[in-house]
Short mmCIF file of C-alpha atoms and ligand atoms in Angstrom, two decimals:
data_model
loop_
_atom_site.label_atom_id
_atom_site.label_comp_id
_atom_site.label_asym_id
_atom_site.label_seq_id
_atom_site.Cartn_x
_atom_site.Cartn_y
_atom_site.Cartn_z
CA MET T 1387 42.16 -32.55 16.37
CA ALA T 1388 42.27 -28.92 15.61
CA GLU T 1389 38.62 -27.01 15.13
CA MET T 1390 37.80 -26.94 11.55
CA GLU T 1391 37.58 -23.32 10.63
CA LEU T 1392 34.88 -21.76 8.56
CA TRP T 1393 35.38 -18.50 6.17
CA PHE T 1394 33.17 -16.40 4.23
CA THR T 1395 34.48 -14.43 1.16
CA GLU T 1396 32.79 -11.76 -0.68
CA GLN T 1397 34.24 -11.43 -3.87
CA GLN T 1398 34.32 -7.75 -4.02
CA THR T 1399 36.08 -7.47 -7.52
CA PRO T 1400 36.99 -10.50 -9.94
CA ASP T 1401 40.40 -10.01 -8.51
CA LEU T 1402 39.95 -9.21 -4.65
CA GLY T 1403 38.20 -11.20 -1.83
CA PHE T 1404 37.25 -10.20 1.43
CA THR T 1405 37.22 -12.71 4.17
CA CYS T 1406 35.70 -13.05 7.71
CA LYS T 1407 35.88 -16.07 10.02
CA ILE T 1408 32.67 -17.30 10.77
CA THR T 1409 31.53 -19.01 13.94
CA LYS T 1410 28.03 -19.81 12.54
CA THR T 1411 25.58 -19.75 9.84
CA ILE T 1412 22.85 -18.58 11.66
CA TYR T 1413 20.34 -18.45 8.55
CA THR T 1414 20.24 -18.84 4.91
CA ALA T 1415 17.32 -18.69 2.21
CA LYS T 1416 16.59 -18.28 -1.21
CA THR T 1417 14.17 -15.64 -1.29
CA GLN T 1418 11.95 -14.57 -4.46
CA TYR T 1419 14.65 -11.95 -5.29
CA GLN T 1420 17.94 -13.00 -3.88
CA ASP T 1421 20.25 -15.27 -1.70
CA LEU T 1422 19.96 -14.30 2.05
CA ALA T 1423 22.44 -15.35 4.81
CA ILE T 1424 22.74 -14.22 8.39
CA LEU T 1425 26.26 -15.14 9.32
CA GLU T 1426 27.94 -14.69 12.99
CA THR T 1427 31.44 -13.49 12.33
CA LYS T 1428 34.04 -13.30 15.00
CA GLN T 1429 35.21 -9.61 13.50
CA PHE T 1430 32.30 -7.79 13.29
CA GLY T 1431 29.29 -9.82 14.72
CA ARG T 1432 26.40 -10.71 13.07
CA MET T 1433 26.38 -9.97 8.99
CA LEU T 1434 23.67 -9.69 6.59
CA VAL T 1435 24.74 -11.13 3.23
CA LEU T 1436 22.40 -10.68 0.15
CA ASP T 1437 23.55 -12.50 -3.32
CA GLY T 1438 27.24 -12.88 -1.98
CA ALA T 1439 27.80 -9.26 -1.03
CA VAL T 1440 27.94 -7.81 2.62
CA GLN T 1441 25.22 -5.58 3.70
CA THR T 1442 25.51 -4.84 7.11
CA THR T 1443 27.43 -5.97 10.19
CA ILE T 1444 26.67 -5.35 13.96
CA ALA T 1445 30.10 -3.52 14.34
CA ASP T 1446 30.03 -1.14 11.54
CA GLU T 1447 26.66 -0.72 10.60
CA PHE T 1448 26.34 2.57 12.50
CA CYS T 1449 28.88 4.20 10.06
CA TYR T 1450 26.55 3.58 6.97
CA HIS T 1451 23.19 4.17 8.58
CA GLU T 1452 24.03 7.37 10.04
CA LEU T 1453 25.81 8.70 7.15
CA ILE T 1454 22.83 7.88 4.89
CA SER T 1455 20.32 9.34 7.33
CA HIS T 1456 21.71 12.50 9.24
CA VAL T 1457 23.18 14.14 6.33
CA PRO T 1458 19.70 14.62 4.30
CA LEU T 1459 17.62 14.63 7.38
CA PHE T 1460 19.98 17.75 9.03
CA THR T 1461 19.88 19.40 5.57
CA HIS T 1462 16.36 19.74 5.33
CA PRO T 1463 14.62 22.11 7.96
CA ASN T 1464 11.85 20.16 9.03
CA PRO T 1465 11.50 16.67 7.45
CA LYS T 1466 8.13 15.29 8.36
CA LYS T 1467 7.51 12.49 6.17
CA VAL T 1468 10.49 10.40 5.14
CA ALA T 1469 10.61 7.18 2.89
CA VAL T 1470 13.81 4.79 2.56
CA ILE T 1471 13.88 2.57 -0.62
CA GLY T 1472 15.31 -0.86 -0.02
CA GLY T 1473 17.00 -1.03 3.75
CA GLY T 1474 14.82 -3.84 4.77
CA ASP T 1475 17.31 -4.41 7.72
CA GLY T 1476 15.71 -1.46 8.94
CA GLY T 1477 18.87 0.36 10.27
CA VAL T 1478 18.06 3.45 8.22
CA ILE T 1479 14.35 3.72 9.84
CA ARG T 1480 16.05 3.55 13.18
CA GLU T 1481 18.17 6.66 12.70
CA ILE T 1482 15.49 8.42 10.95
CA LEU T 1483 13.33 8.22 14.04
CA LYS T 1484 15.61 9.88 16.33
CA HIS T 1485 14.76 13.13 14.56
CA ASP T 1486 11.61 14.39 16.94
CA GLU T 1487 10.06 16.27 13.98
CA VAL T 1488 9.69 13.28 11.67
CA GLU T 1489 5.95 12.21 11.63
CA LYS T 1490 6.13 9.09 9.59
CA ALA T 1491 8.87 6.85 8.05
CA TYR T 1492 7.96 4.55 5.40
CA LEU T 1493 9.98 1.58 4.57
CA ILE T 1494 9.41 0.64 1.05
CA GLU T 1495 11.14 -2.78 0.40
CA ILE T 1496 10.79 -5.37 -2.32
CA ASP T 1497 11.56 -8.40 -0.38
CA LYS T 1498 9.81 -9.35 2.90
CA GLU T 1499 12.07 -12.02 3.76
CA VAL T 1500 14.96 -9.54 4.52
CA ILE T 1501 12.47 -7.60 6.83
CA GLU T 1502 11.75 -10.99 8.56
CA ALA T 1503 15.13 -12.32 8.98
CA SER T 1504 16.26 -8.72 10.23
CA LYS T 1505 13.72 -8.93 12.62
CA LYS T 1506 14.56 -12.17 13.99
CA TYR T 1507 18.56 -12.08 13.98
CA LEU T 1508 19.37 -8.35 13.75
CA PRO T 1509 17.22 -6.72 16.60
CA GLU T 1510 19.98 -4.29 17.32
CA ILE T 1511 19.21 -3.04 13.49
CA SER T 1512 15.57 -3.70 13.14
CA CYS T 1513 14.46 -2.65 16.68
CA ALA T 1514 12.74 0.58 15.18
CA LEU T 1515 10.45 -1.34 12.76
CA ASP T 1516 7.85 -1.57 15.25
CA ASP T 1517 7.87 1.92 16.26
CA LYS T 1518 4.57 3.65 15.91
CA ARG T 1519 5.74 6.45 13.29
CA ALA T 1520 7.35 3.38 11.33
CA GLU T 1521 5.14 1.64 8.29
CA VAL T 1522 6.28 -1.15 6.20
CA ILE T 1523 5.19 -1.13 2.74
CA ILE T 1524 6.20 -4.66 0.76
CA THR T 1525 6.54 -3.23 -2.64
CA ASP T 1526 9.27 -2.64 -5.83
CA GLY T 1527 10.49 1.25 -5.00
CA ILE T 1528 10.58 1.95 -8.38
CA LYS T 1529 6.54 1.59 -8.73
CA PHE T 1530 5.98 3.13 -5.48
CA VAL T 1531 8.04 6.48 -6.20
CA SER T 1532 6.44 6.34 -9.76
CA GLU T 1533 2.73 6.31 -8.26
CA ASN T 1534 3.20 8.70 -5.35
CA LYS T 1535 3.45 12.40 -6.19
CA ASN T 1536 4.67 15.52 -4.07
CA MET T 1537 4.59 13.35 -0.64
CA PHE T 1538 7.90 13.31 0.80
CA ASP T 1539 10.31 15.84 2.22
CA VAL T 1540 13.24 13.09 2.30
CA ILE T 1541 13.57 10.01 0.37
CA ILE T 1542 16.76 7.76 1.21
CA VAL T 1543 17.55 5.08 -1.25
CA ASP T 1544 19.33 2.12 0.59
CA SER T 1545 19.82 -0.11 -2.16
CA THR T 1546 22.03 -3.28 -2.50
CA ASP T 1547 24.63 -2.95 -5.56
CA PRO T 1548 23.62 -2.46 -9.02
CA VAL T 1549 22.96 -5.96 -9.97
CA GLY T 1550 19.97 -8.07 -10.01
CA PRO T 1551 16.55 -6.41 -8.13
CA ALA T 1552 18.49 -2.96 -7.51
CA VAL T 1553 19.59 -2.23 -11.14
CA GLY T 1554 16.61 0.12 -11.66
CA LEU T 1555 17.46 2.21 -8.69
CA PHE T 1556 20.39 3.49 -10.56
CA GLN T 1557 18.72 4.70 -13.73
CA ASP T 1558 17.64 8.03 -14.72
CA SER T 1559 14.15 7.42 -14.93
CA PHE T 1560 14.17 6.27 -11.24
CA TYR T 1561 15.67 9.66 -10.28
CA LYS T 1562 13.04 11.35 -12.10
CA ALA T 1563 10.29 9.59 -10.49
CA VAL T 1564 11.94 10.70 -6.87
CA PHE T 1565 12.11 14.24 -7.97
CA GLU T 1566 8.32 13.93 -8.46
CA CYS T 1567 7.60 12.01 -5.29
CA LEU T 1568 9.21 14.64 -3.49
CA LYS T 1569 7.65 17.79 -1.97
CA GLU T 1570 8.81 21.13 -3.85
CA ASP T 1571 11.44 21.55 -1.50
CA GLY T 1572 12.31 17.86 -0.77
CA LEU T 1573 15.69 16.19 -1.20
CA PHE T 1574 17.05 12.66 -1.43
CA VAL T 1575 20.37 10.64 -0.89
CA ALA T 1576 21.17 7.50 -2.42
CA GLN T 1577 24.22 5.11 -1.72
CA THR T 1578 26.48 5.00 -4.72
CA GLU T 1579 29.38 2.59 -4.14
CA SER T 1580 33.09 2.77 -3.76
CA PRO T 1581 35.19 5.59 -5.50
CA PHE T 1582 37.85 3.00 -5.89
CA TYR T 1583 35.85 0.49 -7.75
CA ASP T 1584 32.88 2.15 -9.29
CA GLN T 1585 33.73 5.15 -10.69
CA ASP T 1586 31.80 4.92 -13.83
CA LEU T 1587 28.90 4.40 -11.93
CA ILE T 1588 29.28 7.41 -9.63
CA LYS T 1589 30.06 9.65 -12.48
CA ASN T 1590 26.89 8.58 -14.37
CA VAL T 1591 24.58 8.76 -11.26
CA PHE T 1592 26.21 12.18 -10.47
CA HIS T 1593 25.27 13.48 -13.92
CA ALA T 1594 21.68 12.22 -14.08
CA VAL T 1595 20.89 13.60 -10.58
CA LYS T 1596 22.32 16.86 -11.81
CA SER T 1597 20.32 17.32 -14.72
CA ILE T 1598 17.11 16.75 -12.57
CA PHE T 1599 17.89 18.50 -9.28
CA PRO T 1600 18.92 22.18 -8.99
CA ILE T 1601 21.80 20.97 -6.29
CA THR T 1602 23.64 17.76 -6.47
CA ARG T 1603 26.36 16.79 -4.00
CA LEU T 1604 28.66 13.96 -3.57
CA TYR T 1605 29.85 12.98 0.16
CA LEU T 1606 32.01 10.16 1.39
CA GLY T 1607 32.08 7.91 4.49
CA PHE T 1608 34.20 5.17 5.61
CA ILE T 1609 32.48 1.40 6.11
CA PRO T 1610 35.21 -0.87 6.80
CA THR T 1611 32.87 -4.04 5.53
CA TYR T 1612 32.37 -2.39 2.28
CA PRO T 1613 34.53 -2.87 -0.82
CA SER T 1614 37.60 -0.38 -0.11
CA GLY T 1615 36.05 1.12 3.11
CA LEU T 1616 35.64 4.33 1.23
CA TRP T 1617 31.95 4.70 0.54
CA SER T 1618 30.15 7.38 -1.63
CA PHE T 1619 26.64 9.07 -1.28
CA THR T 1620 24.92 11.17 -3.76
CA LEU T 1621 22.33 14.05 -2.51
CA GLY T 1622 19.87 15.81 -4.98
CA SER T 1623 17.97 18.34 -3.67
CA LYS T 1624 15.14 21.02 -4.85
CA LYS T 1625 16.06 23.77 -2.69
CA TYR T 1626 18.33 23.31 0.62
CA ASP T 1627 22.15 22.70 0.06
CA PRO T 1628 23.86 20.72 2.78
CA LEU T 1629 26.67 22.98 2.23
CA GLU T 1630 24.66 25.96 3.51
CA VAL T 1631 23.30 24.47 6.49
CA ASP T 1632 23.92 26.52 9.87
CA ILE T 1633 25.66 23.56 11.87
CA SER T 1634 25.11 25.48 15.30
CA ARG T 1635 21.43 24.93 14.70
CA ILE T 1636 21.75 20.99 14.54
CA LYS T 1637 20.48 19.15 17.53
CA ARG T 1638 22.85 16.85 19.31
CA ILE T 1639 21.21 13.36 18.82
CA ASP T 1640 22.70 9.96 19.96
CA THR T 1641 25.24 9.11 17.11
CA ARG T 1642 28.89 7.70 16.86
CA TYR T 1643 29.74 8.39 13.30
CA TYR T 1644 27.92 11.78 12.31
CA ASN T 1645 28.54 14.92 14.51
CA PRO T 1646 27.90 18.61 13.26
CA GLU T 1647 31.25 19.28 12.77
CA LEU T 1648 31.48 16.53 10.14
CA HIS T 1649 27.96 17.61 8.33
CA LYS T 1650 30.05 19.98 5.75
CA ALA T 1651 33.44 18.12 6.00
CA LEU T 1652 31.86 14.96 4.59
CA PHE T 1653 31.66 16.88 1.33
CA ALA T 1654 35.15 17.78 1.07
CA LEU T 1655 36.32 15.30 -1.56
CA PRO T 1656 39.95 13.96 -2.22
CA THR T 1657 41.33 15.02 -5.61
CA PHE T 1658 40.78 11.78 -7.15
CA VAL T 1659 37.22 11.79 -6.25
CA GLN T 1660 36.76 15.30 -7.59
CA GLU T 1661 37.93 14.27 -11.00
CA ILE T 1662 35.56 11.37 -10.94
CA ILE T 1663 32.52 13.87 -11.44
N1 LIG Q 3166 23.20 -1.08 1.28
C1 LIG Q 3166 24.51 -1.05 0.64
C2 LIG Q 3166 25.34 -2.13 0.50
C3 LIG Q 3166 26.41 -2.26 -0.56
C4 LIG Q 3166 27.45 -3.14 -0.08
N2 LIG Q 3166 28.16 -3.73 -1.15
C5 LIG Q 3166 28.97 -4.71 -1.18
N3 LIG Q 3166 29.15 -5.20 -0.06
N4 LIG Q 3166 29.51 -5.20 -2.18
C6 LIG Q 3166 23.11 -1.64 2.60
C7 LIG Q 3166 22.01 -1.96 3.40
C8 LIG Q 3166 22.24 -1.54 4.56
N5 LIG Q 3166 20.87 -1.46 5.13
#
């Protein structure tokens, strides 16, 4: 008899599914905040799924983690203290710690079970969480940024989609708190979903950030397992403009997506994306 095939589908929109063949369900849990699954997929290797949405896979995590980390860290001339809001898998922390001038990287994650499952089942991604320069704080990111002022050079918001526990991470009041939490020349980046499917969200976030930060920029990258593949990031900065970076001074670090030539090119937007903002 033929072997039974198992398939996982993320319902990316009410009318579209993204389906992968899975060879094993490694782990599932209902945490205090969300449904968590670690799946072994044939195409992308291990995959972290939260509330039915693909968060990261071994094969394409570098695209997202490098894009959300190195653009802000190479825009700030001397990032010493960096915070990640969300990102419990640890992929952003791993990228941040490739920068020698970073003294401390804080992971502010609401759901400790995401960290625990990632440490156990996704060591390639979570490996830097035990680094001396990394510190994990289990708390609500909204509470954390509103209670800390003038503290960070860079804040990276690595959230889930704007549903459930992450809704507040896409609101004006959160961006105001992020502004206050940054030092006087600080900057931040947030993942802001797909320009194909989330145009209203991108527009709202862009204008909210623009009303608070002197410099606001949108950039794009390609992440194969996310809805449409095309993904947006919104950067708000008090002083440094990513488009003014002297790219000849960017140090070569070990990356597979980001490189100095891409740094400014990522901000060149297709016409339909220019029209969103
Ligand atoms: N955070 C952004 C995931 C968004 C994916 N959305 C979806 N599949 N519908 C990823 C966390 C990785 N550190």
